[in-house]
CSV table of C-alpha atoms in Angstrom, one decimal:
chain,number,residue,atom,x,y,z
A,1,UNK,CA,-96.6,44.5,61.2
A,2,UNK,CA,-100.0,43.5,60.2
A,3,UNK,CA,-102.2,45.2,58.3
A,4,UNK,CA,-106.0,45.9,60.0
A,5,UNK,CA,-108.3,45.4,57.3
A,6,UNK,CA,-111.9,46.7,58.2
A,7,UNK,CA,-114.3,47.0,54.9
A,8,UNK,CA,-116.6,48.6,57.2
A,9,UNK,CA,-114.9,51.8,55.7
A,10,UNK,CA,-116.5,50.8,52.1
A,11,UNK,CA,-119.7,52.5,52.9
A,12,UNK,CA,-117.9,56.0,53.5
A,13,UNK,CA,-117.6,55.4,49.5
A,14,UNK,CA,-121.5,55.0,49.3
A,15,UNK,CA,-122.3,58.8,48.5
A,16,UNK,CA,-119.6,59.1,45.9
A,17,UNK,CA,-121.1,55.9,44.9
A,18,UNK,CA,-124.5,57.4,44.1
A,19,UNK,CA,-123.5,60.1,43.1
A,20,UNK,CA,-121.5,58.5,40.4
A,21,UNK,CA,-124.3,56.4,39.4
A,22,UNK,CA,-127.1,59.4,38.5
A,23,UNK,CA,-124.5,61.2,36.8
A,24,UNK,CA,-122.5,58.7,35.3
A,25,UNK,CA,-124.0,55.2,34.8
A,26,UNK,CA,-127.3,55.8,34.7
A,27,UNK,CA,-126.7,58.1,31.7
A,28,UNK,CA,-124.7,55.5,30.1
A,29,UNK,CA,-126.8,53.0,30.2
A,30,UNK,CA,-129.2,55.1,28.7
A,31,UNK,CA,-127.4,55.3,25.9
A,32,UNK,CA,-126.2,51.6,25.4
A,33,UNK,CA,-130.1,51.4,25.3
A,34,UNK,CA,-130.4,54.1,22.8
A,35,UNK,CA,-127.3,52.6,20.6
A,36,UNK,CA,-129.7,49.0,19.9
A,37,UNK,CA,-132.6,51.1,18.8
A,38,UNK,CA,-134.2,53.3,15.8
A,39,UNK,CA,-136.2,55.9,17.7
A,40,UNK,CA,-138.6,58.3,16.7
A,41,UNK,CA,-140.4,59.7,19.9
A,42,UNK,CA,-140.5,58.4,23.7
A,43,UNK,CA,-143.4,55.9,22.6
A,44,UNK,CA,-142.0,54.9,19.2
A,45,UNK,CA,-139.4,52.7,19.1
A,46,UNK,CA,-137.6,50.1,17.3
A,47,UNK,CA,-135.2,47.1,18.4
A,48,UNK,CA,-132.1,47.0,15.2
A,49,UNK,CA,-129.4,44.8,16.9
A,50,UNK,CA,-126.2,45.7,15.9
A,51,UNK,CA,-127.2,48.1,12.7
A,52,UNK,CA,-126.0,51.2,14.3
A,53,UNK,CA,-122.4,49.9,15.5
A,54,UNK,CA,-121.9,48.6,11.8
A,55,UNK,CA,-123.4,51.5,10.4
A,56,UNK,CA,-120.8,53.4,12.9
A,57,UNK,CA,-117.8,51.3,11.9
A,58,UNK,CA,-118.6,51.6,7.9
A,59,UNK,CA,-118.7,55.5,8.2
A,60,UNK,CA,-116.1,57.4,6.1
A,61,UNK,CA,-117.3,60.3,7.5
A,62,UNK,CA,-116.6,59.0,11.4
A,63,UNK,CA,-113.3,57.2,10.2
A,64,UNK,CA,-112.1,60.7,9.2
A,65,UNK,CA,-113.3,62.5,12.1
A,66,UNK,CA,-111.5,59.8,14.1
A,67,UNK,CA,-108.0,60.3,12.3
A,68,UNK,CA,-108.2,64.0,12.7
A,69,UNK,CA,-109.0,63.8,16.3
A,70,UNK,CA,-105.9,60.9,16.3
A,71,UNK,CA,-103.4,63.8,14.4
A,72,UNK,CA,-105.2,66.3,16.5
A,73,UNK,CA,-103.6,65.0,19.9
A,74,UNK,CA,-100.7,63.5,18.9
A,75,UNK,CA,-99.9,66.5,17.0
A,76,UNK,CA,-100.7,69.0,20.4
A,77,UNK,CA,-99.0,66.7,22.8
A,78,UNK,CA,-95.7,66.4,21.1
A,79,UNK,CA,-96.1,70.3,20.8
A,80,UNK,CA,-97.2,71.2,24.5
A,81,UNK,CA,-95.3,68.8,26.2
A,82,UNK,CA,-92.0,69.6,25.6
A,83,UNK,CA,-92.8,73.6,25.3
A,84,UNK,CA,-94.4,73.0,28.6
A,85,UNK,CA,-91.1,71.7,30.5
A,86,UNK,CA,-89.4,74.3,28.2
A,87,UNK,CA,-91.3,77.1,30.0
A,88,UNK,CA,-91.4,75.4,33.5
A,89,UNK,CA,-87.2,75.1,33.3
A,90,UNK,CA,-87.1,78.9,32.1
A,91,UNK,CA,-89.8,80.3,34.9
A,92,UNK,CA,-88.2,82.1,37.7
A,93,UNK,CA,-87.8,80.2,41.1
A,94,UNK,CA,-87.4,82.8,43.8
A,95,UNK,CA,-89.1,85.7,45.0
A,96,UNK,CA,-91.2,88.1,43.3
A,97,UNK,CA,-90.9,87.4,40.1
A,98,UNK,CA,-92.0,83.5,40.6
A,99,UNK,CA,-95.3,84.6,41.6
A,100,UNK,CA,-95.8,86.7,38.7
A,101,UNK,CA,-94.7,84.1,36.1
A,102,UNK,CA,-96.6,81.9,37.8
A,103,UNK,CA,-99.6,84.6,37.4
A,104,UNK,CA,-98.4,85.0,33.9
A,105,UNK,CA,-98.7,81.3,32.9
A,106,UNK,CA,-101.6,80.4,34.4
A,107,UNK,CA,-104.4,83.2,32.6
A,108,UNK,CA,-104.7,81.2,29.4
A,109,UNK,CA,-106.1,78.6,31.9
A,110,UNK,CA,-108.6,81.0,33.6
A,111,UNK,CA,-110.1,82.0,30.2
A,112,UNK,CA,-113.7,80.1,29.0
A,113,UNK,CA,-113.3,78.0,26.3
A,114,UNK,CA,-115.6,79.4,23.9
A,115,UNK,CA,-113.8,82.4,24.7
A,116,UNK,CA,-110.6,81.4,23.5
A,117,UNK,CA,-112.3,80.3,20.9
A,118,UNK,CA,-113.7,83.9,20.0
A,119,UNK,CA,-110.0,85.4,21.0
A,120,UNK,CA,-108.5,83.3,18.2
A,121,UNK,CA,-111.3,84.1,15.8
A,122,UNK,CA,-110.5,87.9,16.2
A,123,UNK,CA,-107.0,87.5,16.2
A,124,UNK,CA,-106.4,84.8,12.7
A,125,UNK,CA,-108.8,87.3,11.4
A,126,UNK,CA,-106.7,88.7,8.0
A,127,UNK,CA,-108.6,91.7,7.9
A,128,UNK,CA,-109.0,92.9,11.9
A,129,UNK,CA,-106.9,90.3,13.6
A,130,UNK,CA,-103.5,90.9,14.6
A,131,UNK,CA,-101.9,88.0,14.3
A,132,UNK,CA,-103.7,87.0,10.6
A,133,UNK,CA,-103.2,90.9,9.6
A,134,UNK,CA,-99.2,90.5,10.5
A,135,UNK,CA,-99.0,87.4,8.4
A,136,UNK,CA,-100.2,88.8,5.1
A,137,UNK,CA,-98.2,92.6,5.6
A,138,UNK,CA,-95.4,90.5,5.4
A,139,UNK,CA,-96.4,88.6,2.4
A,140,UNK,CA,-98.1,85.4,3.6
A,141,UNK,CA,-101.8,84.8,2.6
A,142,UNK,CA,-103.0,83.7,5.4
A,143,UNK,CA,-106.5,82.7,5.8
A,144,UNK,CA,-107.9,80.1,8.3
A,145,UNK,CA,-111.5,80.2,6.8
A,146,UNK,CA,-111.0,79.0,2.9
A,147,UNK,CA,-107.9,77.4,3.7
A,148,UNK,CA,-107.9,73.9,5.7
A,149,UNK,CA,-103.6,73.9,6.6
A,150,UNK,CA,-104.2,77.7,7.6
A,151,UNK,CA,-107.3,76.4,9.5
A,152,UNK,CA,-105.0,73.6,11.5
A,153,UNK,CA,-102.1,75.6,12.1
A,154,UNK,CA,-104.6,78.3,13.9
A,155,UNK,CA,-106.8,75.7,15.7
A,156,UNK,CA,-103.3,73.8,17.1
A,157,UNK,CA,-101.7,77.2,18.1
A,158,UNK,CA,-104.9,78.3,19.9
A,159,UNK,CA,-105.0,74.7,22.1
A,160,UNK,CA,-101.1,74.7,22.3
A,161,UNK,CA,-101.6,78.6,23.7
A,162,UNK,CA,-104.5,77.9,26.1
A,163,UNK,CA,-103.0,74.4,27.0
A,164,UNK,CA,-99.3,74.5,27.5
A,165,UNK,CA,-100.0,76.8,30.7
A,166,UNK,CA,-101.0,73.5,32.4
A,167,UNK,CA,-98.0,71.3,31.4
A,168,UNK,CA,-95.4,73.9,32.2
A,169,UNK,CA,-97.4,74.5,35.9
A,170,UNK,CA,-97.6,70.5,36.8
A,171,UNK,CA,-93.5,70.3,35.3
A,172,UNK,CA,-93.1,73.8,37.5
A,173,UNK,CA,-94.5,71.8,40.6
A,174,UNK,CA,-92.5,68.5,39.9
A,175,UNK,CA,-89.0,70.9,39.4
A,176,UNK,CA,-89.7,72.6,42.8
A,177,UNK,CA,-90.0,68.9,44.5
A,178,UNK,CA,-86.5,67.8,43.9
A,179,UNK,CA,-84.3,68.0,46.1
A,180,UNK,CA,-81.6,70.4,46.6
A,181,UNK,CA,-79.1,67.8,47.2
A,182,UNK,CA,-79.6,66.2,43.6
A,183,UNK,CA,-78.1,69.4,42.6
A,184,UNK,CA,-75.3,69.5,44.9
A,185,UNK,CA,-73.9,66.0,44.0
A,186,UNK,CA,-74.7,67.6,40.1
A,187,UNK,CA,-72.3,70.3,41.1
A,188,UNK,CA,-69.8,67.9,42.7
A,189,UNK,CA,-69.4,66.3,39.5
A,190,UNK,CA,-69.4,69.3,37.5
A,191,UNK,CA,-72.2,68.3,35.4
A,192,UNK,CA,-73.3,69.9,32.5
A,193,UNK,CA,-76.7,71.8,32.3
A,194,UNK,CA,-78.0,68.9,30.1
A,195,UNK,CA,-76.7,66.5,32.1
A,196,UNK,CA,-78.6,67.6,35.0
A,197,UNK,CA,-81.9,68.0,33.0
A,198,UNK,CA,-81.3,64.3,31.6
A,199,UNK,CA,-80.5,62.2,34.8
A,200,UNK,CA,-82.2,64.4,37.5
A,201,UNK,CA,-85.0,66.9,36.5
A,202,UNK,CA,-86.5,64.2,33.8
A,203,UNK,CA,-86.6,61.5,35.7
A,204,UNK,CA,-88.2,63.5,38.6
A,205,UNK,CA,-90.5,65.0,36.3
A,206,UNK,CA,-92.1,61.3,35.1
A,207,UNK,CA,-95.0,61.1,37.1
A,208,UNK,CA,-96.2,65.1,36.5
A,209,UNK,CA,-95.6,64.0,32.9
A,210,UNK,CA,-97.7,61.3,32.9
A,211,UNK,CA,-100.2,63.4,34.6
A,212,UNK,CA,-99.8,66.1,31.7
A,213,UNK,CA,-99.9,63.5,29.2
A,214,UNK,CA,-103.3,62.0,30.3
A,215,UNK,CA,-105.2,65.0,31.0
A,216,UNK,CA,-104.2,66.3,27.7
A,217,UNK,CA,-105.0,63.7,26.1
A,218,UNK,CA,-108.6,63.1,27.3
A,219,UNK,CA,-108.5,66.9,26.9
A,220,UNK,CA,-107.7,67.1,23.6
A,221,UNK,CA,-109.6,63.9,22.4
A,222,UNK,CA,-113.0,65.8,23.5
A,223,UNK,CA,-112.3,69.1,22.0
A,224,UNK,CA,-115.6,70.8,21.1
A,225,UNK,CA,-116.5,74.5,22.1
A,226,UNK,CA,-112.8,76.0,20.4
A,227,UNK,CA,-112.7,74.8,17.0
A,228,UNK,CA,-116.5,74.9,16.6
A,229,UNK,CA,-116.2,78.7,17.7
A,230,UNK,CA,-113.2,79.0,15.4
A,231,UNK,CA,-113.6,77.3,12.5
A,232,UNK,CA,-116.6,75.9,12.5
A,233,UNK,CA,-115.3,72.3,12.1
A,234,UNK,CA,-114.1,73.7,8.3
A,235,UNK,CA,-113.3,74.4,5.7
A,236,UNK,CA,-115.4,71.8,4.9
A,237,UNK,CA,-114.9,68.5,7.4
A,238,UNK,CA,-111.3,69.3,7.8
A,239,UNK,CA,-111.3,70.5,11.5
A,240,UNK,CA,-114.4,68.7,12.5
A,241,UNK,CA,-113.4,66.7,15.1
A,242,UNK,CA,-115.1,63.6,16.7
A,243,UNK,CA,-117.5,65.6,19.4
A,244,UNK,CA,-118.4,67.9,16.4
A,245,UNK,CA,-119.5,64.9,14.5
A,246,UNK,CA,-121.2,63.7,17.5
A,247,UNK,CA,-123.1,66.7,18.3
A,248,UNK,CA,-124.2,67.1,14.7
A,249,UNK,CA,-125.6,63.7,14.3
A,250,UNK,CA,-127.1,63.3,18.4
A,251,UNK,CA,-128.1,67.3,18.4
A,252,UNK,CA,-128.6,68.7,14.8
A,253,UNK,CA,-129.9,65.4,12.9
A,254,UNK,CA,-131.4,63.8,16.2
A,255,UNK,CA,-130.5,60.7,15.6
A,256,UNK,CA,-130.4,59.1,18.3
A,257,UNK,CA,-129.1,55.6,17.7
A,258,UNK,CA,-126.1,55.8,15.4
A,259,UNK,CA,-125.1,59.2,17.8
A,260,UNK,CA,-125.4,56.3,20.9
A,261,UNK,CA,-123.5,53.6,19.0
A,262,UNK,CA,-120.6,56.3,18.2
A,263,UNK,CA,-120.9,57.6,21.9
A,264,UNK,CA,-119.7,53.9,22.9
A,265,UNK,CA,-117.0,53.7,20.2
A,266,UNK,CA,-115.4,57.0,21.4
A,267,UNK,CA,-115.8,55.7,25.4
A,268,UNK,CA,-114.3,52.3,24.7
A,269,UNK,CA,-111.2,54.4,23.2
A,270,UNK,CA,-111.0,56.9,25.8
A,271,UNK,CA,-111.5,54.4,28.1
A,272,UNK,CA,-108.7,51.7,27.0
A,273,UNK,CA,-106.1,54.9,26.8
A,274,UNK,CA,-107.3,55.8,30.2
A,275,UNK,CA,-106.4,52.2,31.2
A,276,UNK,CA,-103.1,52.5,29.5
A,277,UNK,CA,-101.7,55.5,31.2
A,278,UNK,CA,-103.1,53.8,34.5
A,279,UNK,CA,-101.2,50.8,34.3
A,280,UNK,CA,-98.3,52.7,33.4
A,281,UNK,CA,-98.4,54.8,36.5
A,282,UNK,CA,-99.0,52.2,38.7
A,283,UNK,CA,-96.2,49.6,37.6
A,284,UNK,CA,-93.6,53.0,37.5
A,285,UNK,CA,-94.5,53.6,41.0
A,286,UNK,CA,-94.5,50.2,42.0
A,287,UNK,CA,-91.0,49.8,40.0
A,288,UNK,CA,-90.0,52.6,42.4
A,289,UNK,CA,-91.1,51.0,45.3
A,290,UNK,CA,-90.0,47.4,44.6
B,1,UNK,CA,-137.1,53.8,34.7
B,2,UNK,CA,-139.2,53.9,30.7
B,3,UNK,CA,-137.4,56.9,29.8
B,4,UNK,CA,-134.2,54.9,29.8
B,5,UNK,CA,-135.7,53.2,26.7
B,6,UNK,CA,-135.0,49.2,28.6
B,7,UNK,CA,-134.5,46.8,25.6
B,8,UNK,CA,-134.6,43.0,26.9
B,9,UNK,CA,-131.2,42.3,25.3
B,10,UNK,CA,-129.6,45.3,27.1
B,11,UNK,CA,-131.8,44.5,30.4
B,12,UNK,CA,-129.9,41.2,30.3
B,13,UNK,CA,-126.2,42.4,29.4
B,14,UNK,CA,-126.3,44.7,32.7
B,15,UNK,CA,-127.8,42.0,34.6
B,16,UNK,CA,-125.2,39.9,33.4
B,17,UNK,CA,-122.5,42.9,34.4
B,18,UNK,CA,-124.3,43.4,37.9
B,19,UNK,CA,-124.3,39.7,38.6
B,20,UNK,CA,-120.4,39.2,37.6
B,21,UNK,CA,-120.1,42.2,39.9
B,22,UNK,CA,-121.6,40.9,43.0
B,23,UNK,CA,-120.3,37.6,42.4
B,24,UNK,CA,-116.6,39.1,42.0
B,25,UNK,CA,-117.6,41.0,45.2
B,26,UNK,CA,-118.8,37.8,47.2
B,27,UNK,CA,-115.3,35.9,45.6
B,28,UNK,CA,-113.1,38.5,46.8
B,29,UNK,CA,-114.9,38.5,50.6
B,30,UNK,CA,-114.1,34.7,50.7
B,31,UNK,CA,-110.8,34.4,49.3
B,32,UNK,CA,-109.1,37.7,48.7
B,33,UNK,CA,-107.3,37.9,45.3
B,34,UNK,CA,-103.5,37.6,45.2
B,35,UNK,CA,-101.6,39.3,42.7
B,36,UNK,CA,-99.9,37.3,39.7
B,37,UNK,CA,-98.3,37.6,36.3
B,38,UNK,CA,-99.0,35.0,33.7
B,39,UNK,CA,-99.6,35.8,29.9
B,40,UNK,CA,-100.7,39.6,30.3
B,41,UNK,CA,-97.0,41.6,31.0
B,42,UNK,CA,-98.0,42.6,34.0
B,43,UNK,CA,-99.4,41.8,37.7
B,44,UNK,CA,-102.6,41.6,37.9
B,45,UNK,CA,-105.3,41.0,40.3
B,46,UNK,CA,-108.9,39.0,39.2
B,47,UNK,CA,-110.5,42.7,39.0
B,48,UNK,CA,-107.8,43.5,36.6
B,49,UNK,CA,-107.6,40.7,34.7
B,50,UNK,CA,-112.2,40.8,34.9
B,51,UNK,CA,-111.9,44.7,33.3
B,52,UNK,CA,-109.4,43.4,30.6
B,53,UNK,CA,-111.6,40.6,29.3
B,54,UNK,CA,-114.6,43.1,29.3
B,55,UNK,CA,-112.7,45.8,27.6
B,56,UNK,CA,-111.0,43.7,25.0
B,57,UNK,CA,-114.4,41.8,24.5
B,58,UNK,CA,-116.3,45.4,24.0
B,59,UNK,CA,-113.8,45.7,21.0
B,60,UNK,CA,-113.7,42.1,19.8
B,61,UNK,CA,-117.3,42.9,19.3
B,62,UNK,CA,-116.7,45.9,17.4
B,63,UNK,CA,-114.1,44.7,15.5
B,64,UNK,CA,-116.3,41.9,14.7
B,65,UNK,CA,-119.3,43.7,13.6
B,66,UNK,CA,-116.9,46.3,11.4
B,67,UNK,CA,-115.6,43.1,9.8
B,68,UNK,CA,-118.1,40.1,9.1
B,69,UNK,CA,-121.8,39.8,8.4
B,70,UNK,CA,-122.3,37.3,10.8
B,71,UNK,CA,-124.5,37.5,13.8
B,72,UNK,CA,-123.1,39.2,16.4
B,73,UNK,CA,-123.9,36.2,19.3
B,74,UNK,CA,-120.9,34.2,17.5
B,75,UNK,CA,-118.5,37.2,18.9
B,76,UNK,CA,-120.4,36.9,22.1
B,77,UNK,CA,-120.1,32.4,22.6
B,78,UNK,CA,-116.4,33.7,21.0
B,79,UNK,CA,-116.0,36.1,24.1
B,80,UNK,CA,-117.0,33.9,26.7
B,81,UNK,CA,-114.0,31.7,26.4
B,82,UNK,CA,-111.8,34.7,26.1
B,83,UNK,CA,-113.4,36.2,29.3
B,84,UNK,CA,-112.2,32.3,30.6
B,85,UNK,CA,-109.0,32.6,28.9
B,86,UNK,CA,-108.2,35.5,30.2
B,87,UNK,CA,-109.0,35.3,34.1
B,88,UNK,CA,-107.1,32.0,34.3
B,89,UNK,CA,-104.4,32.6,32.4
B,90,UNK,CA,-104.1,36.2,31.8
């Protein structure tokens, strides 16, 4: 059967279109602008070239800000993904009590960010805080302001708390999708518990996965208001990740160009990672297909 | 449109962008794109294959820039044959 092709149906896009363009492009072509130029005020101006992008690419400051960010998401996806299918294959299916897991799971998700933030504070607190309080009664000197692994551990807990929610509810939907059959033939062939996570739920699960994996990721890459309400981005730089660094140089230096030129660097990553997980979708579903 | 801060050099990259755009636009109305595989791993259409050669050459640029002292314009002339490279044979 052929296909009717009308284009026609490309305008319906036109407001989306627009609406894009004001808040998206416009914005960024603002700041390519910005990124070539050293400026003082609206009126005063100065063309530099490439200055800021080398300036950008030469600082150690940056690099380091970009390796934590780097650790940062590797470190909370290998963490949250697998906890998340963990709590998705342990959640209640029937009745009742599915609703209220699914209740259960989901509040870390309905809580502000710079409130989570302001939880964790309380709570790593030696002095006030439970959890920080717990730590040293039983002997452990636990403190996430002077020390930067105690500082880590507290900001990766707090994302892998607020964050894991949302993998184990897309893993939660992807389990409820399959089949009932798969698991008949499973039972057929008396197959173990493993056997049935490993050559049915897994694979079914790939696409929510990649799902996971992606938002996390762009998640996780622009972390801002919980560590900066946590830690502060310290002890010293050590949990100052890249929009931290951003922010200080765009919002609390003001300047402008090398904040623009970084801007672009982080895009262009975020951007080609975007791209990646894309393409990877697409082919797996086209492998399915075809 | 001055509180965009226009630069003649950037005025000129997004023409160039806009213009590849339209003309990519105008190519596709007269003779659609067909899918293909050649020295990129995967099928790809000329949009795909147009967004690779930008996004490599955006870091081709800033690779270059992090790495020599040369002017910049020699990554650019460099980029234009990549950008050739890559929708013919990519």
């Amino acid at each position: 059967m052929n296909k009717i092709e009308n284009n026609k149906a490309w305008f319906l896009v036109l407001p989306v279109f627009i609406l894009v363009a004001f808040s998206a492009i416009i914005p960024l072509m603002t700041v390519v602008n910005y990124s070539v130029q050293d400026i003082f005020d609206p009126s005063t101006r100065y063309f530099v070239g490439t200055e800021w992008f080398v300036q950008v690419m030469h600082d150690a400051e940056l690099q380091a800000a970009l390796l934590r960010q780097f650790v940062f998401s590797l470190t909370i996806l290998s963490i949250e993904i697998p906890l998340g299918i963990g709590v998705a294959l342990l959640m209640p299916t029937k009745g009742k009590a599915a609703s209220l897991g699914l209740i259960l799971v989901a509040i870390p998700l309905l809580i502000p960010w710079n409130v989570v933030g302001t939880i964790w504070q309380i709570y790593g607190r030696a002095d006030i805080g439970l959890f920080g309080a717990a730590l040293n009664a039983i002997g452990i000197e636990y403190n996430y302001a002077s020390n930067p692994t105690h500082a880590w551990l507290t900001v990766v807990l707090m994302d892998v708390w607020h964050w894991t929610p949302l993998v184990a509810l897309l893993c939660y939907s992807g389990l409820r999708a399959i089949p009932e059959m798969y698991y008949q033939a499973a039972r057929i062939d008396k197959a173990s518990r493993w056997a049935v996570f490993r050559y049915i739920q897994l694979p079914k699960l790939t696409n929510v996965l990649i799902i996971g994996v992606l938002l996390r990721f762009m998640d996780s890459f622009m972390i801002y208001t919980e560590p900066f309400v946590l830690t502060g981005g310290g002890p010293g730089n050590t949990t100052t990740f890249l929009s931290q660094s951003l922010v200080k140089q765009a919002i609390g230096q003001f300047d402008l160009g090398p904040a623009a030129a970084f801007s672009l660097v982080y895009f262009l990553i975020i951007l080609l990672v975007c791209w990646l997980f894309y393409t990877i979708i697409m082919n797996m579903q086209n492998d399915k297909r075809g | 449109m001055a509180w965009m801060s226009w630069t003649v050099p950037t005025a000129l990259f997004f023409s160039a962008i806009g213009l590849i755009l339209i003309g990519m636009t105008i190519w596709q109305t007269v003779s659609p794109s067909v899918e293909r595989q050649g020295v990129i791993p995967l099928p790809t259409t000329r949009g795909d294959r147009l967004f690779i050669g930008l996004l490599s050459s955006a870091f081709i640029h800033l690779a270059f820039v992090a790495s020599t002292e040369l002017h910049v314009a020699f990554a650019t002339v460099f980029c234009l044959f990549w950008m050739m490279a890559v929708m013919r044979w990519g």
